Amino acid sequence: MKVYPTNQIRNLACIGHGHSGKTQLISSLLHLAGATQRWGKVDEGTTTTDYEEDSIARKITLNTALAHCEWREHKINFIDTPGFSAFVPHARPALRVSDCALVVVDGVSGVEVGTEKTWAYANEFITPRVMVINKLDKERANYGAALDSARRTFSRAIVPFTLPIGQEANFRGVVDIVHMKAYEFDENGKAREIDIPATGRDVVDKERERLIEIIAESDDALMEKYFESGTLPEEDIIPNISKAIAASRLCPVFAVSAATLVGLSALLDGIVDYAPAPDAHEAERGKASLETDAEEVTRGYHPEEPFSAYVFRTVADPFAGRINVMKVISGHVKSDATVQNTTRGAQERLGALHSMQGKQLDKIDEANAGDIIACVKLRETQTGDTLSDKAAPIVYHPIEYPEAAISFSIEPKSRQDEEKISTALHKILEEDPSLRFARDAQTKEFLLSGSGQLHVETVVEKLKNRYHVEVALHPPKVPYKETITARAEVQGRHKKQTGGRGQFGDCKVVFEPLGRGEGFVFEDKIFGGSVPQQFRPAIEKGIIEAASHGALAGYPLVDFKVTLVDGSYHNVDSDEHSFRAAGRKAFRNAVEKVKPTILEPIMHVEVVAPVECSGDIMGDLNSRRGRMEGMETSGKNQVVKARVPMSEMLDYQSKLNSITAARGSYHMEFSHYDPVPGQIAQKIVEQSRAEGRIRAEEED
Ligand SMILES: Nc1nc2c(ncn2[C@@H]2O[C@H](COP(=O)(O)OP(=O)(O)OP(=O)(O)O)[C@@H](O)[C@H]2O)c(=O)[nH]1
Ligand SMILES: [Mg+2]
């Protein structure tokens, strides 16, 4: 394959609402540019970027995938991203490495929640944008309405560069308002120049006027010219378009149909002519090392700079093994180069370099700054890492993933499954850093957390299809705890005479409540030798043992202090075992007096949803025993913050979806433990009894 200079590379992350046609669009563009042998279709499961089994089966994109084509000597790298809400966070790493976002809007529905969400992601990375309005061949498609919805939602700097000729099934061509030319397309997507149709000429003129105005606004000298003559000559317009796009002052829009190929060659021309090349970027900032006080260093997108690359994606390929996908930010790299992974302090030999076409790896010998490449079987490299010239180290700041929103307990179906589960999940987590997997120390459950129920469900499917591991999903168990609320002094006496040597241990202890999170404290305040020193730790052990099984519902008892004040012993019969038993007995005697209570985990919850849903969201959180903590406006959305018991949040996703028509999202994390109100505590005790969690009085 050819080696492309930096300014002949375009990197575009394709973003937008689910089902707007991103994957189909990329597939159709590749076909038109002759990059693929046959025209891949979403509906036939044959696109380049939706290649995974579960993606094909569900007809949605589940994670980012790469594709590329050549158009007029330029290499265009496309990063396909998911639009479906549970997977949409994957668009962020794609935007981190793209020099321009290709925002796909459905020509029938206009701007939707996913468009807004991904647009906001692009703002996070200050990514310049090009928009396409797709599906214009469809019934009820309306270019003007979709364009208006984009302008209303985002900005007036959204300007159509092509306007459609013909509507719905009759959509057959476009007018290019920059060059003032019109084209019709045949069934292979080939353009033929025609005259600009007379109908709609007023719209053409009005939009061109708007474009000239925006270009003029970017520069004082141009503004002056524009004021004097009322327009700008072509040689002032065209060179300034890319600058305005790169500065996010202009977002051009293209009218297309990915299904009929109409308008696509004009889009490819637009990408080559106007979308910013990697070197339009400012230099990238990083640190010279991982030390907290390391100096800031920068790298420009230039082949002459020292090599550096940022790894934004890892693919676990069943055949090739682990594939790391990275953007070369600076310098130039050849196959078999040895570089430094500055994030992990490890050397890596790159082996062969590849350009990815969906799942297919095409070998390349070298790559320049700005290109996106893939390496196979690196030893330690993971998503988020920086690879760098060892002599000129730089570490880029990795993207942070939002906290997982929802957790499920996963239960292996057989012993064999249990053995295989960690290795399989390890590989899945490498591919998807937005997942979390952990074992809850208290409930002993395996917890799998993700950004939504569907997200976690696809992991379960992947475990089954790819790794042949079967698991069942359950809502997680709530890790209740118990504590005491009153002080009490009690005795624990253990005495047993069973022929031969007996057992004797006796202690007097004081139980006192402690503050939340203070755990367990044991203090020895015995005066003199009523209990010999060597037996005292046994008393503490006995109490800890008994406390781990709780006093009410079998949950571990925490946040209390025990003071050992007195006791007695027997010269022959006393031993460690007897004093442990005495400690357990003291705990059991204390139970009635110390007024035990159940504690429940309280979550810090943040819900983001359209302002008009705030009332319903708050009402619902109140009914879940939530305590409101505040509200903030963020664009058209409201962020509602609250603390809510975990037990009330297990089914929240579906409720939030129904309140907001799937336009809301939330995440939660553990905040603290609080006592459970009496009535609910009673239910928990009953539940524990039914589950056999409460242990019968044990025999010593
Ligand atoms: N009629 C028509 N259908 C289209 C067009 N583009 C895409 N589609 C159809 O729209 C559906 C969704 O297309 P995708 O390409 O999978 O959409 P997407 O944006 O990648 O969806 P996600 O990956 O879930 O975010 C498929 O059934 C496509 O065949 C188009 O231009 N015209
Ligand atoms: Mg897709």
XYZ file of C-alpha atoms and ligand atoms in Angstrom:
733
model
C 0.000 0.000 0.000
C 0.995 3.588 -0.574
C 2.479 5.826 2.082
C 0.483 9.042 2.379
C 1.954 12.382 3.419
C 0.250 13.973 6.420
C -1.646 16.589 4.416
C -3.154 13.902 2.181
C -4.773 12.079 5.082
C -8.276 12.719 6.440
C -9.481 11.124 9.670
C -13.221 11.181 10.203
C -15.204 9.747 13.083
C -18.682 8.976 11.843
C -21.066 9.920 14.644
C -24.805 10.337 15.106
C -28.032 8.845 16.363
C -28.561 5.088 16.149
C -29.937 3.916 12.791
C -29.128 7.167 10.971
C -27.050 5.188 8.475
C -23.418 5.697 9.550
C -22.337 2.150 8.854
C -24.177 2.013 5.535
C -22.758 5.372 4.521
C -19.168 4.241 5.122
C -19.815 1.015 3.253
C -21.298 2.897 0.298
C -18.436 5.418 0.238
C -15.887 2.578 0.229
C -17.760 0.939 -2.625
C -17.909 4.141 -4.636
C -14.192 4.759 -4.123
C -13.413 1.202 -5.201
C -11.965 0.186 -1.834
C -14.107 -2.933 -1.517
C -14.872 -5.681 -3.992
C -18.578 -5.718 -3.361
C -21.030 -3.202 -1.997
C -21.634 -4.084 1.651
C -25.165 -3.677 3.016
C -26.296 -3.421 6.635
C -29.478 -5.294 5.839
C -27.511 -8.207 4.400
C -24.946 -8.226 7.194
C -22.118 -7.547 4.730
C -20.780 -4.092 5.640
C -17.088 -3.546 6.299
C -17.415 -2.045 9.761
C -20.292 -4.058 11.324
C -18.359 -7.314 11.029
C -18.844 -8.847 14.446
C -21.385 -11.633 14.756
C -23.555 -9.869 17.350
C -23.378 -6.600 15.434
C -24.636 -8.333 12.283
C -27.373 -10.145 14.186
C -28.665 -6.989 15.874
C -27.970 -4.698 12.890
C -26.377 -2.115 15.160
C -22.798 -1.029 15.686
C -21.545 -2.091 19.120
C -18.040 -0.645 19.152
C -15.828 1.470 16.913
C -14.414 -0.025 13.702
C -12.091 1.307 11.022
C -12.210 1.545 7.264
C -10.364 3.562 4.638
C -10.465 4.461 0.984
C -8.498 6.533 -1.475
C -10.117 9.492 -3.196
C -8.172 11.871 -5.439
C -4.800 10.737 -4.008
C -5.975 11.197 -0.424
C -6.360 8.487 2.159
C -9.620 8.861 4.027
C -9.793 6.946 7.323
C -13.315 6.425 8.633
C -14.026 5.435 12.209
C -17.514 4.008 12.493
C -19.052 4.543 15.934
C -22.210 3.311 17.651
C -25.264 5.563 17.910
C -27.374 3.376 20.149
C -27.404 4.926 23.620
C -25.814 2.065 25.589
C -22.812 2.009 23.233
C -22.549 5.657 22.268
C -19.723 6.399 24.778
C -17.433 4.533 22.354
C -17.695 7.543 20.059
C -15.429 9.495 22.446
C -12.134 7.692 21.782
C -12.936 7.904 18.063
C -13.367 11.672 18.313
C -10.153 11.949 20.305
C -8.168 10.789 17.269
C -10.236 12.146 14.389
C -9.492 15.513 12.862
C -13.083 15.990 11.846
C -16.423 14.476 12.831
C -18.793 13.299 10.116
C -22.157 13.908 11.740
C -24.848 11.743 10.166
C -28.443 12.958 10.465
C -31.460 10.938 9.384
C -33.275 12.883 6.632
C -36.661 11.660 7.879
C -36.239 12.241 11.638
C -33.802 15.183 11.682
C -31.680 15.796 14.780
C -32.276 13.210 17.520
C -30.971 12.510 21.031
C -27.961 10.573 19.737
C -27.051 13.454 17.428
C -27.049 15.826 20.392
C -25.121 13.450 22.615
C -22.365 12.836 20.087
C -22.262 16.507 19.116
C -21.558 17.255 22.780
C -18.781 14.639 22.767
C -17.259 16.364 19.742
C -17.323 19.658 21.672
C -15.329 17.964 24.418
C -12.504 17.363 21.942
C -13.136 20.544 19.921
C -13.530 18.488 16.805
C -14.407 20.307 13.575
C -17.540 18.963 11.906
C -18.985 18.063 8.522
C -22.635 17.006 8.453
C -24.508 14.743 6.102
C -28.252 14.477 5.853
C -28.822 10.892 4.801
C -31.681 8.687 3.621
C -33.012 11.411 1.314
C -34.377 8.664 -0.981
C -36.852 7.646 1.724
C -40.516 8.481 1.925
C -41.113 11.588 4.079
C -37.437 12.569 3.926
C -37.156 16.351 4.128
C -33.794 18.039 3.684
C -35.008 21.506 4.669
C -36.684 20.296 7.853
C -33.663 18.227 8.910
C -31.368 21.168 8.213
C -33.595 23.484 10.260
C -33.584 21.059 13.178
C -29.766 21.071 13.084
C -29.588 24.851 12.977
C -32.092 25.219 15.783
C -30.279 22.723 17.981
C -26.669 23.581 17.267
C -25.819 26.727 15.379
C -26.554 28.940 12.454
C -23.071 28.247 11.139
C -24.459 25.035 9.655
C -24.529 25.660 5.912
C -25.594 23.296 3.111
C -22.794 22.804 0.581
C -25.059 20.625 -1.502
C -28.827 20.952 -1.952
C -30.935 18.027 -3.185
C -32.485 17.795 -6.632
C -35.690 15.763 -6.448
C -37.351 14.373 -3.363
C -37.864 10.920 -1.857
C -37.733 8.232 -4.570
C -37.004 10.990 -7.080
C -33.902 12.266 -5.257
C -31.378 12.064 -8.076
C -28.869 14.888 -7.876
C -27.397 17.815 -5.974
C -26.527 21.452 -6.484
C -23.042 22.368 -5.243
C -23.469 25.882 -3.860
C -19.734 26.501 -3.483
C -18.891 26.015 -7.164
C -22.438 26.727 -8.371
C -22.708 23.494 -10.330
C -25.319 20.759 -10.457
C -24.957 16.998 -10.875
C -27.127 13.976 -11.461
C -25.997 10.517 -10.363
C -26.435 7.174 -12.074
C -27.084 3.893 -10.231
C -23.330 3.427 -9.732
C -23.064 6.805 -8.029
C -21.278 8.392 -10.987
C -21.912 12.134 -11.329
C -22.867 13.863 -14.586
C -22.958 17.644 -14.699
C -26.321 19.243 -15.499
C -27.727 22.775 -15.430
C -28.791 24.160 -12.085
C -32.568 23.616 -12.056
C -34.667 26.785 -12.062
C -36.928 25.542 -9.295
C -35.359 26.145 -5.918
C -32.915 28.656 -7.321
C -33.897 31.128 -4.579
C -32.798 28.650 -1.885
C -29.505 28.100 -3.697
C -28.844 31.851 -3.750
C -29.885 32.370 -0.151
C -27.660 29.597 1.187
C -24.686 30.741 -0.887
C -25.177 34.212 0.514
C -25.130 32.786 4.017
C -21.879 30.928 3.298
C -20.212 34.097 1.979
C -21.344 35.989 5.051
C -19.827 33.420 7.402
C -16.536 33.404 5.472
C -16.450 37.212 5.530
C -17.014 37.245 9.299
C -13.828 35.255 9.827
C -11.490 38.044 8.757
C -11.559 41.848 8.967
C -10.106 42.408 5.490
C -12.670 40.033 3.968
C -15.428 41.759 5.884
C -14.454 45.070 4.397
C -14.440 43.624 0.883
C -17.811 42.063 1.509
C -19.294 45.347 2.734
C -17.978 47.180 -0.307
C -19.084 44.783 -3.029
C -21.850 42.819 -1.279
C -20.149 39.537 -2.144
C -16.775 37.775 -2.257
C -14.915 36.360 -5.255
C -14.474 32.577 -5.476
C -10.724 32.805 -4.778
C -11.531 34.315 -1.394
C -14.271 31.817 -0.571
C -12.740 28.418 -1.294
C -9.374 28.702 0.541
C -11.110 30.110 3.600
C -13.658 27.323 3.874
C -11.201 24.792 5.372
C -9.942 27.382 7.823
C -13.475 28.167 8.982
C -14.274 24.450 9.351
C -11.035 23.772 11.234
C -11.861 26.601 13.623
C -15.392 25.154 14.088
C -16.889 28.388 12.756
C -18.554 26.581 9.880
C -20.167 23.169 9.513
C -20.942 22.252 5.886
C -23.851 19.919 5.111
C -24.112 17.393 2.294
C -27.307 15.892 0.905
C -26.898 12.144 0.356
C -28.486 8.763 0.167
C -26.252 5.915 1.282
C -28.788 3.549 -0.267
C -28.790 4.992 -3.814
C -25.275 6.566 -3.823
C -26.722 9.952 -4.810
C -24.552 12.828 -3.589
C -21.755 10.595 -2.300
C -19.021 11.630 -4.733
C -19.724 15.277 -3.884
C -19.301 14.337 -0.218
C -15.949 12.629 -0.901
C -14.819 15.688 -2.871
C -15.913 17.878 0.023
C -13.950 15.773 2.522
C -10.787 16.012 0.419
C -11.211 19.728 -0.299
C -12.469 21.060 3.011
C -12.138 18.599 5.915
C -9.090 19.504 8.004
C -5.955 17.402 7.500
C -4.223 16.137 10.658
C -1.698 18.979 10.508
C -4.462 21.576 10.773
C -4.469 20.584 14.435
C -2.619 22.488 17.068
C 0.353 20.597 18.496
C -0.727 17.871 20.929
C 0.135 18.382 24.567
C 1.530 15.662 26.788
C 3.938 15.155 29.640
C 7.569 14.159 29.453
C 6.952 11.292 31.885
C 4.396 9.881 34.293
C 5.828 11.805 37.254
C 3.228 14.202 38.611
C 5.518 17.189 38.238
C 6.825 16.188 34.795
C 7.147 19.081 32.381
C 4.620 19.597 29.622
C 5.831 18.782 26.124
C 4.142 19.102 22.741
C 4.324 17.306 19.418
C 3.203 18.734 16.123
C 1.586 16.617 13.408
C 4.746 16.484 11.395
C 6.822 13.576 10.016
C 10.034 15.309 11.083
C 9.105 15.348 14.768
C 10.048 12.422 17.070
C 7.605 9.497 16.819
C 4.581 9.361 19.108
C 1.218 7.582 18.857
C -1.932 7.288 20.957
C -3.681 3.904 21.247
C -7.441 4.460 21.186
C -8.810 1.005 20.587
C -7.947 -2.625 21.263
C -9.570 -5.472 19.359
C -9.475 -9.072 20.556
C -9.363 -10.871 17.231
C -10.119 -14.596 17.411
C -7.391 -15.324 14.824
C -4.832 -12.519 14.898
C -4.860 -12.060 18.678
C -4.781 -8.662 20.323
C -4.788 -5.750 17.895
C -3.899 -2.239 19.087
C -5.207 0.580 16.927
C -3.419 3.910 17.194
C -3.095 7.316 15.636
C 0.431 8.350 14.743
C 0.490 11.840 16.186
C 4.017 12.853 15.310
C 6.948 11.548 13.316
C 7.155 8.629 11.018
C 7.168 4.906 11.772
C 8.355 1.780 9.945
C 7.511 -1.840 10.535
C 9.651 -3.629 13.125
C 10.486 -0.361 14.875
C 11.247 -0.569 18.581
C 9.420 2.095 20.553
C 8.715 2.898 24.159
C 5.320 2.463 25.786
C 5.669 5.520 28.011
C 2.432 4.800 29.888
C 3.743 1.437 31.096
C 7.486 1.967 30.972
C 7.953 -0.969 28.608
C 9.681 -1.420 25.303
C 7.599 -2.695 22.399
C 8.680 -4.022 19.027
C 5.968 -3.091 16.593
C 6.358 -5.929 14.085
C 4.270 -5.474 10.956
C 2.163 -2.318 10.602
C -1.351 -2.528 9.212
C -4.159 -0.443 7.890
C -7.522 -1.838 9.007
C -10.417 -2.418 6.642
C -13.104 -3.626 9.032
C -11.753 -6.880 10.404
C -9.173 -7.208 7.654
C -5.560 -6.224 8.267
C -3.634 -4.846 5.272
C 0.128 -4.737 5.721
C 1.875 -1.409 5.255
C 5.593 -0.724 5.509
C 5.493 2.710 7.017
C 3.185 5.481 8.121
C 3.397 9.228 8.580
C 2.136 11.550 11.278
C -1.645 11.696 11.167
C -2.317 8.190 9.905
C -4.192 5.515 11.804
C -2.454 2.158 12.024
C -2.835 -1.185 13.768
C -0.231 -3.434 15.372
C -0.712 -7.028 16.382
C 0.436 -8.864 19.500
C 2.258 -6.092 21.301
C 3.273 -7.375 24.706
C 1.815 -4.871 27.122
C 0.058 -2.118 25.204
C -3.543 -1.303 26.041
C -6.148 1.271 25.071
C -5.195 4.724 26.345
C -1.425 4.117 26.169
C 1.141 6.301 24.448
C 3.899 4.844 22.288
C 6.832 7.131 21.798
C 10.394 7.516 20.598
C 12.439 6.425 23.597
C 14.890 9.281 23.136
C 12.094 11.880 23.150
C 9.457 10.541 25.509
C 5.930 11.918 25.727
C 2.839 10.595 27.510
C -0.598 11.720 26.300
C -3.421 11.978 28.755
C -5.709 8.963 28.308
C -9.434 9.427 27.807
C -11.471 8.931 30.930
C -14.536 6.734 30.740
C -17.649 7.600 32.686
C -18.488 5.462 35.710
C -20.624 2.463 34.792
C -24.350 3.107 35.222
C -25.690 -0.313 35.944
C -24.379 -3.480 37.582
C -25.504 -7.070 37.267
C -24.438 -10.133 39.103
C -23.286 -12.845 36.726
C -23.448 -16.459 37.678
C -21.513 -19.108 35.765
C -23.808 -21.937 34.720
C -21.296 -24.704 35.405
C -17.989 -25.348 37.071
C -16.258 -25.277 33.687
C -17.777 -21.879 32.946
C -16.534 -20.567 36.255
C -12.977 -21.544 35.384
C -13.028 -19.885 31.977
C -14.854 -16.735 32.938
C -11.969 -14.544 34.111
C -9.777 -15.100 31.064
C -12.681 -14.470 28.716
C -13.821 -11.346 30.551
C -10.274 -10.052 30.678
C -10.195 -10.070 26.874
C -13.598 -8.434 26.591
C -12.582 -5.704 29.038
C -9.472 -4.967 27.008
C -11.712 -4.247 24.051
C -14.190 -2.215 26.027
C -12.788 -0.004 28.784
C -16.262 1.262 29.668
C -17.058 -2.107 31.280
C -16.180 -2.975 34.855
C -15.816 -6.409 36.375
C -15.208 -7.114 40.048
C -15.994 -9.535 42.787
C -17.940 -8.070 45.681
C -16.020 -8.981 48.810
C -19.130 -9.227 50.945
C -21.751 -10.818 48.719
C -19.087 -12.868 46.860
C -20.920 -12.132 43.620
C -19.217 -11.448 40.302
C -20.416 -7.991 39.301
C -20.393 -6.842 35.700
C -21.119 -3.144 35.181
C -21.747 -1.217 31.987
C -23.497 1.812 30.564
C -26.879 0.127 30.198
C -28.673 -3.177 30.361
C -28.183 -3.913 26.660
C -24.475 -3.227 27.051
C -24.151 -5.896 29.748
C -26.364 -8.283 27.784
C -24.127 -8.097 24.728
C -21.187 -9.063 26.929
C -23.086 -12.144 28.064
C -23.715 -13.027 24.417
C -20.097 -12.488 23.516
C -19.025 -14.732 26.393
C -21.241 -17.440 24.969
C -20.577 -17.072 21.248
C -16.938 -16.225 21.272
C -15.589 -17.845 24.406
C -18.181 -20.572 25.005
C -18.799 -19.462 28.555
C -22.385 -19.480 29.774
C -23.554 -17.198 32.545
C -26.882 -16.065 33.955
C -27.571 -12.393 34.732
C -29.249 -11.283 37.936
C -29.791 -7.941 39.629
C -26.954 -7.584 42.132
C -27.466 -8.433 45.776
C -27.513 -5.412 48.013
C -24.543 -5.568 50.414
C -26.414 -4.639 53.597
C -24.512 -4.293 56.825
C -25.601 -4.110 60.448
C -24.591 -1.943 63.359
C -25.534 -1.230 66.981
C -27.195 1.874 68.378
C -26.887 1.467 72.159
C -24.198 0.879 74.742
C -24.256 -2.263 76.853
C -22.020 -4.070 79.272
C -22.269 -7.841 79.023
C -20.622 -10.981 80.195
C -19.600 -13.921 78.042
C -18.944 -17.075 79.948
C -18.036 -20.402 78.413
C -17.838 -23.437 80.648
C -17.875 -27.087 79.660
C -17.055 -30.199 81.629
C -16.946 -33.303 79.510
C -14.931 -35.806 81.494
C -11.151 -35.203 81.442
C -10.051 -31.616 80.982
C -12.789 -28.987 80.855
C -13.137 -25.682 79.004
C -13.363 -22.357 80.764
C -13.345 -18.776 79.557
C -15.058 -15.688 80.930
C -15.034 -12.053 79.879
C -16.814 -8.836 80.637
C -17.010 -6.381 77.759
C -18.648 -3.071 76.889
C -20.222 -2.581 73.440
C -20.520 0.964 72.095
C -21.707 2.331 68.762
C -19.168 4.127 66.529
C -19.657 6.603 63.680
C -20.356 5.479 60.080
C -17.330 3.996 58.416
C -15.281 3.725 61.607
C -15.325 -0.072 61.448
C -14.397 -2.125 64.492
C -12.264 -1.072 67.431
C -11.149 -3.315 70.279
C -9.707 -1.896 73.452
C -8.179 -3.830 76.315
C -8.799 -2.112 79.650
C -8.320 -4.967 82.052
C -6.571 -4.062 85.263
C -4.392 -6.737 86.721
C -4.515 -10.342 85.600
C -8.164 -11.345 85.708
C -7.574 -12.695 82.159
C -3.976 -13.559 81.242
C -2.582 -11.502 78.378
C -2.225 -14.440 76.006
C -5.996 -15.150 75.969
C -7.208 -11.622 75.324
C -6.783 -11.650 71.521
C -8.942 -14.820 71.479
C -11.818 -12.839 72.991
C -11.466 -10.247 70.223
C -11.377 -12.982 67.584
C -14.524 -14.576 69.000
C -16.371 -11.274 68.852
C -15.222 -10.526 65.297
C -16.286 -13.988 64.221
C -19.749 -13.627 65.696
C -20.131 -10.062 64.386
C -19.409 -11.184 60.817
C -22.704 -13.093 60.921
C -24.622 -10.091 62.186
C -27.191 -9.676 64.896
C -30.420 -9.342 62.932
C -30.364 -10.508 59.353
C -27.034 -12.260 58.923
C -25.166 -9.251 57.467
C -21.754 -8.249 58.875
C -21.966 -5.976 61.881
C -19.753 -2.892 61.652
C -19.004 0.457 63.299
C -18.799 -0.570 66.942
C -16.277 -0.597 69.720
C -15.672 -3.316 72.263
C -13.828 -2.638 75.494
C -12.603 -5.567 77.502
C -12.969 -4.613 81.164
C -12.820 -7.788 83.209
C -13.066 -11.562 83.219
C -11.816 -14.682 84.917
C -9.912 -17.842 84.057
C -9.110 -21.319 85.231
C -5.538 -22.556 85.670
C -6.105 -25.882 83.924
C -9.275 -25.570 81.806
C -8.702 -22.164 80.178
C -7.285 -22.085 76.663
C -7.584 -20.014 73.529
C -10.558 -21.961 72.215
C -12.523 -21.356 75.424
C -11.933 -17.610 75.356
C -12.955 -17.431 71.702
C -16.182 -19.127 72.648
C -16.559 -16.656 75.525
C -16.154 -13.763 73.047
C -18.859 -15.209 70.781
C -21.140 -15.659 73.755
C -20.565 -12.070 74.887
C -21.641 -10.919 71.436
C -24.790 -13.002 71.540
C -25.641 -11.734 75.003
C -25.145 -8.189 73.811
C -27.456 -8.516 70.820
C -30.654 -7.819 72.742
C -29.235 -4.858 74.603
C -27.324 -2.948 71.926
C -30.363 -2.347 69.685
C -28.941 -3.574 66.386
C -30.090 -2.046 63.140
C -29.567 -2.699 59.430
C -27.493 -0.351 57.259
C -28.016 -0.011 53.527
C -25.713 1.367 50.815
C -26.771 4.774 49.542
C -25.812 5.711 46.002
C -24.896 9.060 44.630
C -27.076 9.300 41.521
C -26.823 11.773 38.637
C -29.538 11.825 36.026
C -29.143 13.799 32.798
C -32.359 14.374 30.869
C -34.277 17.037 28.946
C -35.449 19.878 31.192
C -39.136 19.060 30.695
C -38.639 15.639 32.306
C -37.110 17.002 35.542
C -40.399 17.074 37.467
C -41.187 13.438 36.745
C -37.627 12.391 37.458
C -37.624 14.057 40.855
C -41.055 12.680 41.733
C -39.890 9.207 40.861
C -36.629 9.520 42.814
C -38.632 10.731 45.830
C -40.795 7.641 45.675
C -37.546 5.648 45.728
C -36.658 7.257 49.064
C -34.226 9.579 47.298
C -32.889 12.805 48.806
C -32.487 15.601 46.262
C -29.098 17.243 46.296
C -29.326 19.775 43.537
C -29.954 20.550 39.919
C -27.857 22.077 37.185
C -28.683 23.048 33.672
C -26.443 21.743 30.960
C -27.562 22.979 27.547
C -31.094 21.677 26.994
C -30.627 19.138 29.698
C -31.025 19.199 33.403
C -28.700 17.282 35.690
C -30.561 16.016 38.751
C -28.394 14.934 41.659
C -29.691 12.808 44.485
C -28.767 10.206 47.058
C -30.885 7.114 46.776
C -30.716 3.701 48.472
C -29.140 1.117 46.164
C -32.011 -1.315 46.768
C -34.386 1.181 45.143
C -32.269 1.668 42.032
C -32.026 -1.880 40.697
C -34.741 -1.358 38.085
C -34.096 2.311 37.386
C -32.981 2.087 33.767
C -36.339 0.960 32.408
C -38.203 3.574 34.461
C -35.920 6.357 33.260
C -36.391 5.201 29.676
C -40.153 5.385 30.031
C -40.095 8.821 31.702
C -37.774 10.372 29.123
C -38.603 8.357 26.001
C -35.037 7.023 26.176
C -33.538 10.524 26.118
C -32.188 10.360 29.652
C -29.112 8.711 31.052
C -27.777 8.235 34.550
C -24.892 6.941 36.479
C -24.399 6.152 40.105
C -21.679 5.341 42.520
C -21.496 4.285 46.118
C -21.785 7.139 48.596
C -22.208 5.843 52.153
C -24.221 3.591 54.465
C -27.368 4.715 56.284
C -29.742 2.918 58.669
C -32.735 1.306 56.984
C -36.150 2.545 58.188
C -37.902 0.112 60.564
C -40.544 -1.268 58.252
C -38.091 -2.015 55.517
C -35.642 -3.521 57.998
C -38.350 -5.977 59.020
C -38.737 -7.075 55.389
C -35.002 -7.571 55.020
C -34.950 -9.763 58.131
C -37.811 -11.864 56.753
C -36.066 -12.171 53.406
C -32.864 -13.284 55.120
C -34.732 -15.887 57.088
C -36.335 -17.193 53.899
C -32.901 -17.403 52.269
C -31.466 -19.240 55.295
C -28.982 -16.454 55.897
C -29.668 -16.199 59.652
C -27.638 -18.834 61.453
C -29.185 -20.898 64.202
C -27.630 -20.465 67.651
C -24.446 -22.423 67.420
C -23.300 -24.983 69.886
C -19.949 -24.356 71.475
N -33.584 4.115 2.461
C -32.404 4.271 3.024
N -32.043 3.484 4.044
C -30.828 3.667 4.587
C -29.938 4.661 4.139
N -28.815 4.593 4.895
C -29.005 3.598 5.768
N -30.221 3.038 5.600
C -30.809 1.938 6.381
O -30.944 2.387 7.710
C -30.699 1.327 8.626
C -29.620 1.726 9.624
O -28.396 1.874 8.952
P -27.015 1.749 9.702
O -25.970 2.099 8.720
O -26.889 0.445 10.384
O -27.188 2.872 10.800
P -26.135 3.311 11.918
O -26.192 4.775 12.027
O -24.819 2.703 11.618
O -26.770 2.658 13.220
P -26.005 2.325 14.621
O -24.792 1.568 14.279
O -26.959 1.515 15.422
O -25.720 3.611 15.280
C -30.323 0.112 7.770
O -31.458 -0.675 7.601
C -29.886 0.739 6.461
O -30.101 -0.116 5.349
C -30.350 5.487 3.063
O -29.656 6.377 2.610
N -31.593 5.251 2.566
Mg -23.649 1.533 12.656
